[in-house]
PDB file of C-alpha atoms and ligand atoms in Angstrom:
ATOM      1  CA  MET A  46      -0.002  -0.027   0.091  1.00  0.00           C
ATOM      2  CA  THR A  47       1.380   3.318  -0.880  1.00  0.00           C
ATOM      3  CA  THR A  48       1.575   6.341   1.792  1.00  0.00           C
ATOM      4  CA  PRO A  49      -1.150   8.776   1.718  1.00  0.00           C
ATOM      5  CA  CYS A  50      -0.136  12.234   0.900  1.00  0.00           C
ATOM      6  CA  ILE A  51      -0.366  15.098   3.306  1.00  0.00           C
ATOM      7  CA  ILE A  52      -1.491  18.022   1.421  1.00  0.00           C
ATOM      8  CA  THR A  53      -0.292  21.268   3.021  1.00  0.00           C
ATOM      9  CA  VAL A  54      -2.127  24.447   2.028  1.00  0.00           C
ATOM     10  CA  ALA A  55      -0.004  27.595   2.441  1.00  0.00           C
ATOM     11  CA  ILE A  56      -2.863  30.173   2.640  1.00  0.00           C
ATOM     12  CA  THR A  57      -1.466  33.557   2.969  1.00  0.00           C
ATOM     13  CA  GLY A  58       2.378  34.021   3.145  1.00  0.00           C
ATOM     14  CA  SER A  59       3.867  37.454   3.584  1.00  0.00           C
ATOM     15  CA  LEU A  60       3.974  38.794   0.063  1.00  0.00           C
ATOM     16  CA  PRO A  61       0.874  38.235  -2.118  1.00  0.00           C
ATOM     17  CA  GLN A  62      -1.639  40.950  -1.808  1.00  0.00           C
ATOM     18  CA  LYS A  63      -5.382  41.305  -3.065  1.00  0.00           C
ATOM     19  CA  SER A  64      -4.108  43.199  -5.908  1.00  0.00           C
ATOM     20  CA  ASP A  65      -2.203  40.028  -7.038  1.00  0.00           C
ATOM     21  CA  ASN A  66      -5.373  37.785  -6.489  1.00  0.00           C
ATOM     22  CA  PRO A  67      -8.471  38.994  -4.546  1.00  0.00           C
ATOM     23  CA  ALA A  68      -8.758  35.358  -3.095  1.00  0.00           C
ATOM     24  CA  VAL A  69      -5.710  35.943  -0.891  1.00  0.00           C
ATOM     25  CA  PRO A  70      -7.045  35.887   2.668  1.00  0.00           C
ATOM     26  CA  ILE A  71      -5.737  38.774   4.715  1.00  0.00           C
ATOM     27  CA  THR A  72      -7.735  39.221   7.825  1.00  0.00           C
ATOM     28  CA  VAL A  73      -7.881  36.341  10.452  1.00  0.00           C
ATOM     29  CA  ALA A  74     -11.631  35.867   9.543  1.00  0.00           C
ATOM     30  CA  GLU A  75     -10.794  35.468   5.818  1.00  0.00           C
ATOM     31  CA  GLN A  76      -7.976  33.031   6.941  1.00  0.00           C
ATOM     32  CA  VAL A  77     -10.204  30.850   8.878  1.00  0.00           C
ATOM     33  CA  GLU A  78     -12.850  30.809   6.145  1.00  0.00           C
ATOM     34  CA  SER A  79     -10.166  30.089   3.475  1.00  0.00           C
ATOM     35  CA  THR A  80      -8.654  27.291   5.584  1.00  0.00           C
ATOM     36  CA  HIS A  81     -11.925  25.606   6.140  1.00  0.00           C
ATOM     37  CA  ALA A  82     -12.595  25.558   2.367  1.00  0.00           C
ATOM     38  CA  ALA A  83      -9.237  24.057   1.828  1.00  0.00           C
ATOM     39  CA  PHE A  84      -9.865  21.585   4.601  1.00  0.00           C
ATOM     40  CA  GLU A  85     -13.004  20.270   3.073  1.00  0.00           C
ATOM     41  CA  ALA A  86     -11.046  20.115  -0.269  1.00  0.00           C
ATOM     42  CA  GLY A  87      -8.675  17.711   1.232  1.00  0.00           C
ATOM     43  CA  ALA A  88      -5.851  19.701   3.004  1.00  0.00           C
ATOM     44  CA  THR A  89      -4.731  18.315   6.313  1.00  0.00           C
ATOM     45  CA  LEU A  90      -2.032  20.848   7.137  1.00  0.00           C
ATOM     46  CA  VAL A  91      -2.424  24.582   7.004  1.00  0.00           C
ATOM     47  CA  HIS A  92       0.859  26.788   6.910  1.00  0.00           C
ATOM     48  CA  ALA A  93       0.120  30.356   8.010  1.00  0.00           C
ATOM     49  CA  HIS A  94       1.506  33.853   8.396  1.00  0.00           C
ATOM     50  CA  VAL A  95      -0.670  36.734   9.542  1.00  0.00           C
ATOM     51  CA  ARG A  96      -0.938  40.269   8.418  1.00  0.00           C
ATOM     52  CA  LYS A  97      -1.872  43.445   9.762  1.00  0.00           C
ATOM     53  CA  ASP A  98      -5.134  45.041   8.440  1.00  0.00           C
ATOM     54  CA  ASP A  99      -3.211  46.939   5.938  1.00  0.00           C
ATOM     55  CA  GLY A 100      -1.828  43.703   4.315  1.00  0.00           C
ATOM     56  CA  SER A 101       1.747  44.062   5.624  1.00  0.00           C
ATOM     57  CA  PRO A 102       3.252  40.920   7.276  1.00  0.00           C
ATOM     58  CA  THR A 103       3.502  40.766  11.059  1.00  0.00           C
ATOM     59  CA  SER A 104       4.427  38.161  13.767  1.00  0.00           C
ATOM     60  CA  ASP A 105       1.815  39.514  16.165  1.00  0.00           C
ATOM     61  CA  PRO A 106       0.937  36.443  18.525  1.00  0.00           C
ATOM     62  CA  GLU A 107      -2.303  37.861  19.377  1.00  0.00           C
ATOM     63  CA  ARG A 108      -3.304  37.497  15.536  1.00  0.00           C
ATOM     64  CA  PHE A 109      -1.805  34.032  15.404  1.00  0.00           C
ATOM     65  CA  ALA A 110      -3.825  33.034  18.585  1.00  0.00           C
ATOM     66  CA  ARG A 111      -7.042  34.211  17.074  1.00  0.00           C
ATOM     67  CA  LEU A 112      -6.102  32.202  13.793  1.00  0.00           C
ATOM     68  CA  ILE A 113      -5.446  28.941  15.874  1.00  0.00           C
ATOM     69  CA  GLU A 114      -8.670  29.334  17.655  1.00  0.00           C
ATOM     70  CA  GLY A 115     -10.694  29.820  14.438  1.00  0.00           C
ATOM     71  CA  VAL A 116      -8.900  26.742  12.672  1.00  0.00           C
ATOM     72  CA  ARG A 117      -9.353  24.531  15.744  1.00  0.00           C
ATOM     73  CA  LYS A 118     -12.965  25.251  15.790  1.00  0.00           C
ATOM     74  CA  HIS A 119     -13.746  24.990  12.065  1.00  0.00           C
ATOM     75  CA  CYS A 120     -11.270  22.256  10.902  1.00  0.00           C
ATOM     76  CA  PRO A 121     -11.199  19.488  13.565  1.00  0.00           C
ATOM     77  CA  GLY A 122      -7.878  17.876  13.682  1.00  0.00           C
ATOM     78  CA  MET A 123      -6.256  19.904  10.977  1.00  0.00           C
ATOM     79  CA  ILE A 124      -2.502  20.357  11.690  1.00  0.00           C
ATOM     80  CA  ILE A 125      -1.562  24.117  12.288  1.00  0.00           C
ATOM     81  CA  GLN A 126       1.785  25.243  11.440  1.00  0.00           C
ATOM     82  CA  LEU A 127       2.835  28.719  12.021  1.00  0.00           C
ATOM     83  CA  SER A 128       5.610  30.564  10.030  1.00  0.00           C
ATOM     84  CA  THR A 129       8.653  31.888  11.673  1.00  0.00           C
ATOM     85  CA  GLY A 130       9.845  33.097   8.304  1.00  0.00           C
ATOM     86  CA  GLY A 131      11.874  36.228   8.047  1.00  0.00           C
ATOM     87  CA  ARG A 132       9.759  38.664   6.167  1.00  0.00           C
ATOM     88  CA  SER A 133       7.176  39.228   9.117  1.00  0.00           C
ATOM     89  CA  GLY A 134       9.758  40.287  11.825  1.00  0.00           C
ATOM     90  CA  ALA A 135      13.406  40.688  13.002  1.00  0.00           C
ATOM     91  CA  GLY A 136      15.305  38.400  15.142  1.00  0.00           C
ATOM     92  CA  ARG A 137      13.537  36.751  18.137  1.00  0.00           C
ATOM     93  CA  GLU A 138      10.347  38.396  17.220  1.00  0.00           C
ATOM     94  CA  ARG A 139       9.916  35.693  14.512  1.00  0.00           C
ATOM     95  CA  GLY A 140       9.506  33.192  17.370  1.00  0.00           C
ATOM     96  CA  GLY A 141       7.016  34.977  19.325  1.00  0.00           C
ATOM     97  CA  MET A 142       4.070  32.849  18.427  1.00  0.00           C
ATOM     98  CA  ILE A 143       5.757  29.469  19.493  1.00  0.00           C
ATOM     99  CA  PRO A 144       4.522  29.513  23.152  1.00  0.00           C
ATOM    100  CA  LEU A 145       1.035  29.430  21.668  1.00  0.00           C
ATOM    101  CA  LYS A 146       2.090  25.680  21.026  1.00  0.00           C
ATOM    102  CA  PRO A 147       0.792  25.191  17.467  1.00  0.00           C
ATOM    103  CA  ASP A 148       1.405  21.517  16.174  1.00  0.00           C
ATOM    104  CA  MET A 149       4.285  22.871  14.096  1.00  0.00           C
ATOM    105  CA  CYS A 150       6.255  25.983  13.229  1.00  0.00           C
ATOM    106  CA  SER A 151       8.602  26.387  10.157  1.00  0.00           C
ATOM    107  CA  LEU A 152      12.356  26.416  10.838  1.00  0.00           C
ATOM    108  CA  SER A 153      14.822  27.389   8.184  1.00  0.00           C
ATOM    109  CA  THR A 154      18.247  26.190   9.276  1.00  0.00           C
ATOM    110  CA  GLY A 155      20.595  28.424   7.247  1.00  0.00           C
ATOM    111  CA  SER A 156      20.535  31.550   5.250  1.00  0.00           C
ATOM    112  CA  CYS A 157      20.222  32.180   1.424  1.00  0.00           C
ATOM    113  CA  ASN A 158      19.348  34.920  -0.890  1.00  0.00           C
ATOM    114  CA  PHE A 159      15.635  36.006  -1.794  1.00  0.00           C
ATOM    115  CA  PRO A 160      14.389  37.865  -4.785  1.00  0.00           C
ATOM    116  CA  THR A 161      15.423  41.188  -3.409  1.00  0.00           C
ATOM    117  CA  ARG A 162      17.320  40.509  -0.229  1.00  0.00           C
ATOM    118  CA  VAL A 163      19.211  38.146   2.034  1.00  0.00           C
ATOM    119  CA  TYR A 164      16.959  35.634   4.046  1.00  0.00           C
ATOM    120  CA  GLU A 165      19.120  35.813   7.242  1.00  0.00           C
ATOM    121  CA  ASN A 166      19.137  32.713   9.758  1.00  0.00           C
ATOM    122  CA  SER A 167      22.102  33.083  11.869  1.00  0.00           C
ATOM    123  CA  PRO A 168      23.326  29.989  13.719  1.00  0.00           C
ATOM    124  CA  GLU A 169      22.317  31.793  17.073  1.00  0.00           C
ATOM    125  CA  LEU A 170      18.801  32.397  15.876  1.00  0.00           C
ATOM    126  CA  VAL A 171      18.257  29.147  14.424  1.00  0.00           C
ATOM    127  CA  ASP A 172      19.214  27.354  17.637  1.00  0.00           C
ATOM    128  CA  TRP A 173      17.085  29.766  19.631  1.00  0.00           C
ATOM    129  CA  LEU A 174      14.008  28.933  17.441  1.00  0.00           C
ATOM    130  CA  ALA A 175      14.763  25.487  17.657  1.00  0.00           C
ATOM    131  CA  GLY A 176      15.131  25.603  21.407  1.00  0.00           C
ATOM    132  CA  GLU A 177      11.683  27.509  21.656  1.00  0.00           C
ATOM    133  CA  MET A 178       9.987  24.793  19.780  1.00  0.00           C
ATOM    134  CA  GLN A 179      11.517  21.925  21.662  1.00  0.00           C
ATOM    135  CA  ALA A 180      10.472  23.565  25.088  1.00  0.00           C
ATOM    136  CA  ASN A 181       7.082  24.106  23.976  1.00  0.00           C
ATOM    137  CA  GLY A 182       6.407  20.555  22.199  1.00  0.00           C
ATOM    138  CA  VAL A 183       6.193  22.131  18.760  1.00  0.00           C
ATOM    139  CA  LYS A 184       7.554  20.103  15.699  1.00  0.00           C
ATOM    140  CA  PRO A 185       9.649  22.042  13.397  1.00  0.00           C
ATOM    141  CA  GLU A 186       9.221  21.830   9.678  1.00  0.00           C
ATOM    142  CA  ILE A 187      12.650  22.270   8.074  1.00  0.00           C
ATOM    143  CA  GLU A 188      12.579  24.730   5.384  1.00  0.00           C
ATOM    144  CA  ALA A 189      15.398  23.478   3.078  1.00  0.00           C
ATOM    145  CA  PHE A 190      16.241  26.207   0.518  1.00  0.00           C
ATOM    146  CA  ASP A 191      19.364  24.331  -0.233  1.00  0.00           C
ATOM    147  CA  LEU A 192      21.443  21.180   0.537  1.00  0.00           C
ATOM    148  CA  SER A 193      23.293  22.585   3.490  1.00  0.00           C
ATOM    149  CA  MET A 194      20.104  23.216   5.382  1.00  0.00           C
ATOM    150  CA  ILE A 195      19.213  19.415   5.021  1.00  0.00           C
ATOM    151  CA  PHE A 196      22.624  18.597   6.565  1.00  0.00           C
ATOM    152  CA  GLN A 197      22.274  21.086   9.343  1.00  0.00           C
ATOM    153  CA  ALA A 198      18.833  19.705  10.271  1.00  0.00           C
ATOM    154  CA  ALA A 199      20.319  16.221  10.488  1.00  0.00           C
ATOM    155  CA  ALA A 200      23.270  17.639  12.743  1.00  0.00           C
ATOM    156  CA  MET A 201      20.764  19.425  15.030  1.00  0.00           C
ATOM    157  CA  GLN A 202      18.865  16.215  15.501  1.00  0.00           C
ATOM    158  CA  GLN A 203      22.075  14.441  16.353  1.00  0.00           C
ATOM    159  CA  ALA A 204      22.851  17.092  18.649  1.00  0.00           C
ATOM    160  CA  GLY A 205      19.524  16.833  20.598  1.00  0.00           C
ATOM    161  CA  LYS A 206      18.445  20.300  19.338  1.00  0.00           C
ATOM    162  CA  ILE A 207      15.609  18.972  17.372  1.00  0.00           C
ATOM    163  CA  ASN A 208      13.426  15.931  18.310  1.00  0.00           C
ATOM    164  CA  GLY A 209      13.063  13.421  15.570  1.00  0.00           C
ATOM    165  CA  PRO A 210      11.845  12.151  13.130  1.00  0.00           C
ATOM    166  CA  LEU A 211      12.606  15.145  11.074  1.00  0.00           C
ATOM    167  CA  HIS A 212      10.139  16.659   8.740  1.00  0.00           C
ATOM    168  CA  VAL A 213      11.746  18.502   5.858  1.00  0.00           C
ATOM    169  CA  GLN A 214      10.270  20.707   3.133  1.00  0.00           C
ATOM    170  CA  PHE A 215      12.328  21.098  -0.166  1.00  0.00           C
ATOM    171  CA  VAL A 216      11.551  24.590  -1.359  1.00  0.00           C
ATOM    172  CA  MET A 217      12.483  25.206  -5.044  1.00  0.00           C
ATOM    173  CA  GLY A 218      11.848  28.018  -7.400  1.00  0.00           C
ATOM    174  CA  VAL A 219      12.470  31.075  -5.124  1.00  0.00           C
ATOM    175  CA  LYS A 220      14.462  33.515  -7.201  1.00  0.00           C
ATOM    176  CA  ASN A 221      18.142  33.602  -6.483  1.00  0.00           C
ATOM    177  CA  ALA A 222      17.851  30.581  -4.280  1.00  0.00           C
ATOM    178  CA  MET A 223      17.537  26.922  -5.415  1.00  0.00           C
ATOM    179  CA  PRO A 224      15.829  26.622  -8.848  1.00  0.00           C
ATOM    180  CA  VAL A 225      13.188  23.797  -9.786  1.00  0.00           C
ATOM    181  CA  ASP A 226      15.728  21.131 -10.738  1.00  0.00           C
ATOM    182  CA  ARG A 227      14.816  17.382 -11.127  1.00  0.00           C
ATOM    183  CA  ASP A 228      18.393  16.161 -10.388  1.00  0.00           C
ATOM    184  CA  VAL A 229      18.803  18.286  -7.276  1.00  0.00           C
ATOM    185  CA  PHE A 230      15.426  17.107  -6.037  1.00  0.00           C
ATOM    186  CA  GLU A 231      16.009  13.653  -6.262  1.00  0.00           C
ATOM    187  CA  PHE A 232      19.535  14.086  -4.503  1.00  0.00           C
ATOM    188  CA  TYR A 233      17.682  15.909  -1.703  1.00  0.00           C
ATOM    189  CA  VAL A 234      15.297  12.945  -1.382  1.00  0.00           C
ATOM    190  CA  LYS A 235      18.333  10.472  -1.445  1.00  0.00           C
ATOM    191  CA  THR A 236      20.361  12.610   1.018  1.00  0.00           C
ATOM    192  CA  LEU A 237      17.686  13.037   3.372  1.00  0.00           C
ATOM    193  CA  LYS A 238      17.097   9.344   3.431  1.00  0.00           C
ATOM    194  CA  ARG A 239      20.620   8.491   4.071  1.00  0.00           C
ATOM    195  CA  LEU A 240      21.050  11.190   6.785  1.00  0.00           C
ATOM    196  CA  ALA A 241      17.718  10.710   8.587  1.00  0.00           C
ATOM    197  CA  PRO A 242      16.074   7.381   7.356  1.00  0.00           C
ATOM    198  CA  ASP A 243      13.005   7.988   9.588  1.00  0.00           C
ATOM    199  CA  ALA A 244      12.413  11.544   8.113  1.00  0.00           C
ATOM    200  CA  THR A 245       9.457  12.725   6.170  1.00  0.00           C
ATOM    201  CA  TRP A 246       9.329  15.357   3.449  1.00  0.00           C
ATOM    202  CA  THR A 247       7.324  17.619   1.266  1.00  0.00           C
ATOM    203  CA  GLY A 248       8.218  19.450  -1.928  1.00  0.00           C
ATOM    204  CA  ALA A 249       7.170  22.972  -2.505  1.00  0.00           C
ATOM    205  CA  GLY A 250       7.298  24.792  -5.753  1.00  0.00           C
ATOM    206  CA  ILE A 251       7.185  28.582  -5.960  1.00  0.00           C
ATOM    207  CA  GLY A 252       5.535  30.347  -8.743  1.00  0.00           C
ATOM    208  CA  ARG A 253       4.451  28.711 -11.895  1.00  0.00           C
ATOM    209  CA  ASP A 254       6.280  25.344 -10.845  1.00  0.00           C
ATOM    210  CA  GLN A 255       4.138  24.726  -7.919  1.00  0.00           C
ATOM    211  CA  VAL A 256       2.265  21.775  -9.885  1.00  0.00           C
ATOM    212  CA  THR A 257       5.663  20.337 -10.978  1.00  0.00           C
ATOM    213  CA  LEU A 258       6.662  19.980  -7.334  1.00  0.00           C
ATOM    214  CA  VAL A 259       3.220  18.437  -6.502  1.00  0.00           C
ATOM    215  CA  ARG A 260       3.783  15.947  -9.298  1.00  0.00           C
ATOM    216  CA  TRP A 261       7.374  15.025  -8.368  1.00  0.00           C
ATOM    217  CA  SER A 262       6.398  14.629  -4.666  1.00  0.00           C
ATOM    218  CA  LEU A 263       3.715  12.495  -5.422  1.00  0.00           C
ATOM    219  CA  GLU A 264       5.854  10.365  -7.792  1.00  0.00           C
ATOM    220  CA  LEU A 265       8.764   9.964  -5.272  1.00  0.00           C
ATOM    221  CA  GLY A 266       6.591   9.113  -2.218  1.00  0.00           C
ATOM    222  CA  GLY A 267       6.692  12.514  -0.509  1.00  0.00           C
ATOM    223  CA  HIS A 268       3.764  14.994   0.536  1.00  0.00           C
ATOM    224  CA  CYS A 269       2.751  18.063  -1.239  1.00  0.00           C
ATOM    225  CA  ARG A 270       2.213  21.689  -0.851  1.00  0.00           C
ATOM    226  CA  THR A 271       0.064  23.989  -2.467  1.00  0.00           C
ATOM    227  CA  GLY A 272      -1.636  27.458  -1.848  1.00  0.00           C
ATOM    228  CA  LEU A 273      -1.877  31.131  -2.612  1.00  0.00           C
ATOM    229  CA  GLU A 274       1.341  31.901  -0.672  1.00  0.00           C
ATOM    230  CA  ASP A 275       3.541  30.142  -3.262  1.00  0.00           C
ATOM    231  CA  ASN A 276       1.479  30.647  -6.374  1.00  0.00           C
ATOM    232  CA  VAL A 277      -1.723  32.769  -6.994  1.00  0.00           C
ATOM    233  CA  ARG A 278      -2.589  30.962 -10.387  1.00  0.00           C
ATOM    234  CA  LEU A 279      -4.524  27.859 -11.221  1.00  0.00           C
ATOM    235  CA  ASP A 280      -2.678  27.720 -14.582  1.00  0.00           C
ATOM    236  CA  ARG A 281      -0.626  30.070 -16.745  1.00  0.00           C
ATOM    237  CA  ASN A 282      -3.711  32.026 -17.754  1.00  0.00           C
ATOM    238  CA  THR A 283      -6.151  31.561 -14.843  1.00  0.00           C
ATOM    239  CA  LEU A 284      -5.866  33.204 -11.358  1.00  0.00           C
ATOM    240  CA  ALA A 285      -6.725  30.636  -8.644  1.00  0.00           C
ATOM    241  CA  PRO A 286     -10.144  31.442  -7.369  1.00  0.00           C
ATOM    242  CA  SER A 287      -9.527  30.080  -3.956  1.00  0.00           C
ATOM    243  CA  ASN A 288      -6.865  28.266  -1.755  1.00  0.00           C
ATOM    244  CA  ALA A 289      -9.480  25.334  -2.062  1.00  0.00           C
ATOM    245  CA  ALA A 290      -9.269  25.295  -5.745  1.00  0.00           C
ATOM    246  CA  LEU A 291      -5.501  24.738  -5.487  1.00  0.00           C
ATOM    247  CA  VAL A 292      -5.955  21.972  -3.058  1.00  0.00           C
ATOM    248  CA  ARG A 293      -8.516  20.301  -5.297  1.00  0.00           C
ATOM    249  CA  GLN A 294      -5.834  20.394  -8.145  1.00  0.00           C
ATOM    250  CA  ALA A 295      -3.315  18.677  -6.010  1.00  0.00           C
ATOM    251  CA  SER A 296      -5.975  16.156  -4.533  1.00  0.00           C
ATOM    252  CA  ASP A 297      -6.979  15.286  -8.041  1.00  0.00           C
ATOM    253  CA  LEU A 298      -3.377  14.563  -8.909  1.00  0.00           C
ATOM    254  CA  CYS A 299      -2.992  12.021  -6.229  1.00  0.00           C
ATOM    255  CA  ALA A 300      -4.740   9.181  -8.106  1.00  0.00           C
ATOM    256  CA  GLU A 301      -2.375   9.695 -11.323  1.00  0.00           C
ATOM    257  CA  TYR A 302       0.465   8.496  -8.959  1.00  0.00           C
ATOM    258  CA  GLY A 303      -1.502   5.743  -6.994  1.00  0.00           C
ATOM    259  CA  ARG A 304      -1.813   7.948  -4.119  1.00  0.00           C
ATOM    260  CA  ARG A 305      -4.656   9.430  -2.019  1.00  0.00           C
ATOM    261  CA  PRO A 306      -4.993  12.377   0.159  1.00  0.00           C
ATOM    262  CA  ALA A 307      -4.338  11.619   3.898  1.00  0.00           C
ATOM    263  CA  THR A 308      -7.028  11.949   6.496  1.00  0.00           C
ATOM    264  CA  VAL A 309      -6.221  14.158   9.463  1.00  0.00           C
ATOM    265  CA  ALA A 310      -5.546  11.056  11.604  1.00  0.00           C
ATOM    266  CA  GLU A 311      -3.351   9.494   9.032  1.00  0.00           C
ATOM    267  CA  ALA A 312      -1.436  12.884   8.678  1.00  0.00           C
ATOM    268  CA  ARG A 313      -0.876  13.258  12.299  1.00  0.00           C
ATOM    269  CA  GLN A 314       0.330   9.620  12.488  1.00  0.00           C
ATOM    270  CA  LEU A 315       2.732  10.155   9.624  1.00  0.00           C
ATOM    271  CA  LEU A 316       4.152  13.176  11.198  1.00  0.00           C
ATOM    272  CA  SER A 317       4.351  11.539  14.586  1.00  0.00           C
ATOM    273  CA  LEU A 318       2.095  14.378  16.009  1.00  0.00           C
ATOM    274  CA  ARG A 319      -0.138  13.763  18.850  1.00  0.00           C
ATOM    275  CA  ALA A 320      -3.972  13.577  18.365  1.00  0.00           C
ATOM    276  CA  ALA A 321      -5.663  16.977  17.912  1.00  0.00           C
ATOM    277  CA  ARG A 322      -5.604  19.057  20.952  1.00  0.00           C
TER     278      ARG A 322
HETATM  279 ZN1  LIG B  65       5.354  30.612   4.555  1.00  0.00          ZN
END
């Protein structure tokens, strides 16, 4: 039997605005509604950033708390993962939501270039964020923007700074970071299996190659990510009408690869997470 696929929906991010696609949820109420529709379409993990009312990114724990409350109420069992990404705050501000004890938080284990800036994750900050997650029983999703970040995550697990099993997301297609490249992708999968045989992984394609990474991940036995954070289009010519539409697109592709979307209970078991709180 093949492994069911955990479909992550990245609902908002810190960049896309309603001017890019009116379906991008900005307020907490919009985020909860969009997550609920995506959940009903087959997503079992929501990856979220929060915004101020003017659309600019923030790491405000109060907004994250309201989002958690809404998602728990409307999407029973769905895995909640909050972003500690660098566009929404500076330094330790980025981890201010970890004590809210979501199921997971994202953790980049190194630095790289982004389209217009350096995505800075100093060893000191990475260790601090990992320590906060460990202290609060929050599982990190390692955001791997290049190969060194996979090695760093494995080393941190060895050093006891991250509890296993690891869950790693291979991110491809961010301008100035790792492009969408099949050979590299396969090497990522192979390397992770070698360094951390019990690890799980997800592929995330940014922009027009979102579906490419969904397909590759389904093919090679991983999990997949979609959503308006990474891509606002359903295809080259069509804006995605909703996060749910992108989830349906991924969900429909599962059968082509002999896979099916995981249930929330399966998703939690696959990621070694406790039952819903
Ligand atoms: Zn994100």
